[in-house]
Tab-separated table of C-alpha atoms in Angstrom:
chain	number	residue	atom	x	y	z
A	1	MET	CA	-1.442	-14.231	12.928
A	2	LYS	CA	-4.271	-11.751	13.482
A	3	ASN	CA	-4.506	-9.042	10.842
A	4	LYS	CA	-6.625	-6.486	9.278
A	5	PHE	CA	-6.360	-4.017	6.380
A	6	VAL	CA	-6.421	-0.261	6.449
A	7	LYS	CA	-6.248	1.842	3.344
A	8	PRO	CA	-5.499	5.454	4.382
A	9	ILE	CA	-5.620	8.492	2.061
A	10	LEU	CA	-1.993	9.153	0.848
A	11	PHE	CA	-2.481	12.939	0.748
A	12	VAL	CA	-1.622	13.296	-2.889
A	13	ALA	CA	-3.562	16.450	-2.997
A	14	LEU	CA	-1.130	18.054	-0.570
A	15	ALA	CA	1.518	18.117	-3.320
A	16	LEU	CA	0.020	21.404	-4.416
A	17	GLY	CA	0.738	23.010	-1.184
A	18	PHE	CA	4.402	22.278	-0.712
A	19	ALA	CA	7.363	23.923	-2.518
A	20	SER	CA	9.584	20.791	-2.589
A	21	CYS	CA	9.898	19.255	-5.966
A	22	VAL	CA	9.120	15.664	-6.625
A	23	GLU	CA	8.864	13.575	-9.817
A	24	ASP	CA	5.384	13.461	-11.379
A	25	ASP	CA	4.838	9.873	-10.273
A	26	ASP	CA	6.061	10.467	-6.731
A	27	PHE	CA	3.919	11.449	-3.762
A	28	ALA	CA	4.878	14.639	-2.003
A	29	ILE	CA	5.880	14.212	1.538
A	30	PRO	CA	5.214	17.203	3.915
A	31	PRO	CA	8.108	18.442	5.896
A	32	ILE	CA	8.942	16.159	8.899
A	33	ASN	CA	8.491	18.266	12.074
A	34	GLU	CA	9.743	15.663	14.423
A	35	ALA	CA	11.185	12.359	13.304
A	36	PHE	CA	11.168	10.301	16.507
A	37	PHE	CA	12.359	7.117	14.686
A	38	SER	CA	14.374	6.913	11.513
A	39	GLU	CA	16.617	4.258	9.860
A	40	ASN	CA	18.612	4.854	6.713
A	41	PHE	CA	20.512	1.497	6.926
A	42	ASN	CA	23.862	3.314	6.225
A	43	THR	CA	25.665	1.002	8.630
A	44	ALA	CA	24.743	-2.113	6.423
A	45	VAL	CA	27.464	-4.598	5.724
A	46	ASP	CA	27.245	-5.439	2.029
A	47	ASN	CA	25.865	-8.852	1.076
A	48	THR	CA	25.289	-10.033	4.704
A	49	VAL	CA	22.219	-11.282	6.597
A	50	PHE	CA	20.208	-8.368	7.942
A	51	ASP	CA	20.774	-8.258	11.720
A	52	PHE	CA	20.496	-4.628	12.843
A	53	GLU	CA	19.941	-4.403	16.673
A	54	GLY	CA	16.353	-4.660	17.650
A	55	TRP	CA	15.081	-5.654	14.184
A	56	THR	CA	13.463	-8.947	13.478
A	57	ASN	CA	14.311	-10.818	10.207
A	58	TYR	CA	11.678	-13.512	10.024
A	59	PRO	CA	11.168	-16.001	7.228
A	60	GLU	CA	7.497	-16.867	7.514
A	61	VAL	CA	7.515	-19.426	4.626
A	62	GLY	CA	10.715	-20.757	3.237
A	63	THR	CA	14.187	-19.792	4.583
A	64	GLU	CA	14.977	-16.667	2.603
A	65	LEU	CA	16.029	-13.782	4.843
A	66	TRP	CA	16.423	-10.053	4.150
A	67	THR	CA	20.014	-9.013	3.558
A	68	GLU	CA	22.061	-5.794	3.950
A	69	GLU	CA	23.278	-4.272	0.789
A	70	MET	CA	25.415	-1.201	-0.204
A	71	PHE	CA	24.916	0.757	-3.449
A	72	ASP	CA	27.196	3.623	-4.217
A	73	GLY	CA	27.719	4.193	-0.468
A	74	ASP	CA	24.072	4.094	0.392
A	75	GLY	CA	22.905	1.295	2.674
A	76	THR	CA	19.611	-0.660	2.126
A	77	ILE	CA	17.908	-3.848	3.108
A	78	GLN	CA	17.013	-6.344	0.293
A	79	PHE	CA	14.753	-9.299	-0.258
A	80	ASN	CA	15.984	-11.485	-3.194
A	81	PRO	CA	14.718	-15.098	-3.461
A	82	TYR	CA	16.429	-15.701	-6.857
A	83	GLY	CA	17.854	-19.208	-7.264
A	84	ASN	CA	17.139	-20.446	-3.671
A	85	GLY	CA	15.040	-23.286	-5.141
A	86	GLU	CA	12.071	-22.816	-2.705
A	87	SER	CA	8.659	-22.489	-4.352
A	88	THR	CA	7.437	-19.897	-1.910
A	89	ASN	CA	9.160	-17.329	0.174
A	90	ILE	CA	7.525	-14.904	2.665
A	91	SER	CA	9.926	-12.926	4.764
A	92	TRP	CA	9.417	-10.034	7.183
A	93	ALA	CA	11.905	-7.249	8.172
A	94	ILE	CA	10.262	-5.806	11.328
A	95	SER	CA	11.437	-2.768	13.145
A	96	PRO	CA	12.197	-2.503	16.832
A	97	GLN	CA	9.365	-1.234	19.099
A	98	ILE	CA	8.881	2.466	18.358
A	99	PRO	CA	7.444	4.473	21.271
A	100	VAL	CA	4.323	6.519	20.290
A	101	ALA	CA	2.493	7.196	23.526
A	102	GLN	CA	3.369	10.841	23.582
A	103	TYR	CA	2.339	11.623	19.964
A	104	ASN	CA	-1.060	12.529	18.629
A	105	ASN	CA	-0.382	12.827	14.924
A	106	ILE	CA	1.698	9.801	13.822
A	107	LYS	CA	2.900	9.502	10.213
A	108	MET	CA	5.568	7.393	8.454
A	109	SER	CA	7.307	7.230	5.077
A	110	PHE	CA	9.994	5.162	3.451
A	111	THR	CA	11.428	4.444	-0.034
A	112	SER	CA	11.625	1.202	-1.970
A	113	ALA	CA	13.266	-0.103	-5.141
A	114	GLN	CA	12.894	-3.195	-7.267
A	115	ASN	CA	14.737	-5.098	-9.924
A	116	PHE	CA	13.784	-8.034	-12.214
A	117	VAL	CA	10.121	-7.890	-10.860
A	118	SER	CA	7.865	-9.044	-13.744
A	119	ASP	CA	4.787	-9.830	-11.621
A	120	PRO	CA	4.316	-7.134	-8.960
A	121	GLU	CA	0.912	-8.618	-8.004
A	122	ASN	CA	2.321	-11.874	-6.762
A	123	ASN	CA	5.976	-10.781	-6.232
A	124	ARG	CA	5.523	-7.935	-3.902
A	125	VAL	CA	6.267	-6.097	-0.665
A	126	GLU	CA	3.530	-5.022	1.833
A	127	LEU	CA	3.494	-2.786	4.746
A	128	TRP	CA	2.075	-3.942	8.061
A	129	VAL	CA	2.041	-2.279	11.553
A	130	SER	CA	1.520	-3.922	15.035
A	131	SER	CA	1.080	-2.417	18.519
A	132	ASP	CA	1.583	-5.710	20.366
A	133	PHE	CA	4.522	-7.396	18.703
A	134	ASP	CA	7.264	-7.888	21.211
A	135	GLY	CA	10.023	-9.161	19.009
A	136	THR	CA	9.191	-12.861	19.428
A	137	ASN	CA	5.357	-13.483	19.390
A	138	PHE	CA	4.866	-13.002	15.681
A	139	GLU	CA	1.924	-15.356	15.282
A	140	GLU	CA	0.115	-14.011	18.372
A	141	ALA	CA	0.628	-10.251	17.352
A	142	THR	CA	-2.131	-8.345	15.649
A	143	TRP	CA	-0.954	-6.926	12.235
A	144	THR	CA	-2.745	-4.201	10.329
A	145	GLN	CA	-1.933	-3.802	6.620
A	146	PHE	CA	-1.594	-0.223	5.251
A	147	ASP	CA	-1.560	0.935	1.669
A	148	ALA	CA	1.598	2.494	0.450
A	149	LYS	CA	3.360	3.136	-2.881
A	150	PHE	CA	6.079	0.482	-3.494
A	151	ALA	CA	8.400	0.246	-6.574
A	152	THR	CA	6.953	-1.832	-9.422
A	153	ASN	CA	8.197	-2.871	-12.751
A	154	ASP	CA	7.024	0.407	-14.163
A	155	ASP	CA	9.972	1.962	-12.317
A	156	ASP	CA	13.537	1.650	-13.333
A	157	GLY	CA	15.595	-1.052	-11.637
A	158	TYR	CA	17.112	0.050	-8.248
A	159	ASP	CA	15.531	3.540	-8.481
A	160	MET	CA	14.158	4.486	-5.071
A	161	VAL	CA	10.451	5.394	-5.039
A	162	ARG	CA	8.841	7.397	-2.266
A	163	SER	CA	6.035	5.633	-0.455
A	164	GLY	CA	3.966	8.775	0.223
A	165	GLU	CA	2.851	9.786	3.706
A	166	ILE	CA	1.171	6.983	5.597
A	167	ASP	CA	-1.219	8.027	8.332
A	168	LEU	CA	-0.792	5.958	11.532
A	169	SER	CA	-3.251	7.917	13.577
A	170	SER	CA	-5.121	4.594	14.343
A	171	PHE	CA	-2.288	3.930	16.759
A	172	VAL	CA	-2.612	6.992	18.827
A	173	GLY	CA	-2.972	6.018	22.491
A	174	GLN	CA	-0.694	2.932	22.040
A	175	SER	CA	2.520	2.645	23.881
A	176	HIS	CA	4.571	1.516	20.858
A	177	ILE	CA	4.361	0.169	17.290
A	178	SER	CA	6.449	-2.125	15.158
A	179	VAL	CA	6.645	-1.492	11.357
A	180	GLY	CA	6.902	-4.714	9.280
A	181	PHE	CA	7.869	-5.052	5.580
A	182	LYS	CA	6.439	-8.381	4.236
A	183	ALA	CA	8.073	-9.611	1.056
A	184	ILE	CA	6.550	-12.301	-1.151
A	185	GLY	CA	8.294	-14.245	-3.947
A	186	SER	CA	9.657	-17.514	-5.163
A	187	GLY	CA	13.160	-18.938	-5.532
A	188	SER	CA	11.995	-21.483	-8.058
A	189	ASN	CA	9.426	-19.622	-10.232
A	190	THR	CA	11.372	-17.211	-12.493
A	191	ALA	CA	8.281	-14.991	-12.841
A	192	LEU	CA	8.225	-14.444	-9.071
A	193	ASP	CA	11.961	-14.083	-8.170
A	194	GLY	CA	12.466	-10.346	-8.428
A	195	LEU	CA	14.166	-8.420	-5.612
A	196	TYR	CA	12.998	-5.486	-3.428
A	197	GLN	CA	14.846	-2.949	-1.397
A	198	ILE	CA	13.681	-0.735	1.504
A	199	ASN	CA	15.374	2.384	2.764
A	200	ASP	CA	14.931	5.676	4.626
A	201	LEU	CA	12.247	4.779	7.036
A	202	ASN	CA	10.921	7.618	9.083
A	203	VAL	CA	8.175	7.742	11.690
A	204	TYR	CA	7.304	11.293	12.614
A	205	THR	CA	4.689	13.921	13.566
A	206	SER	CA	3.388	16.514	11.156
A	207	LYS	CA	1.041	19.485	11.467
């Protein structure tokens, strides 16, 4: 797998310029002018393997897959290696190809939650984006890592945390992108068997 890392500015300073209220430890997300891809996972079937059309559920190491979960009527996807007995689990939830050719100002945001995570450095979720993943050629695709705010053990269990606005302008001129959430944990190490959830993914343009 080819990869590189990009750490974009998360526009925290923009919080002063928007009237919407957020928690002190949240990032303000500017109004979405045009969401050309969104997924709220509200058609999830509780406690089943995640198999939304067009999405890829890929266990890179181990066999743990993302699952679909419902909480108070709200759908989400979840990575939970607890008790599977495998020493290492690395699992990806990858979006369908998202057309971006017509857009010049590409942004994205999402929310995440955690529970039972005691070591967020080694039991974590990462954000990766590719412009050449076709749904099958995972190892041959080029993946770029982006910095984003994910829930940690400083947040209450199952409380959704905003990612902040992620700048994907480096993909301007590409025909499409795929957004990948890479979860890392362990089903045999109790320090690394916490769960993560992802929700409310939006890819959009903003002024």
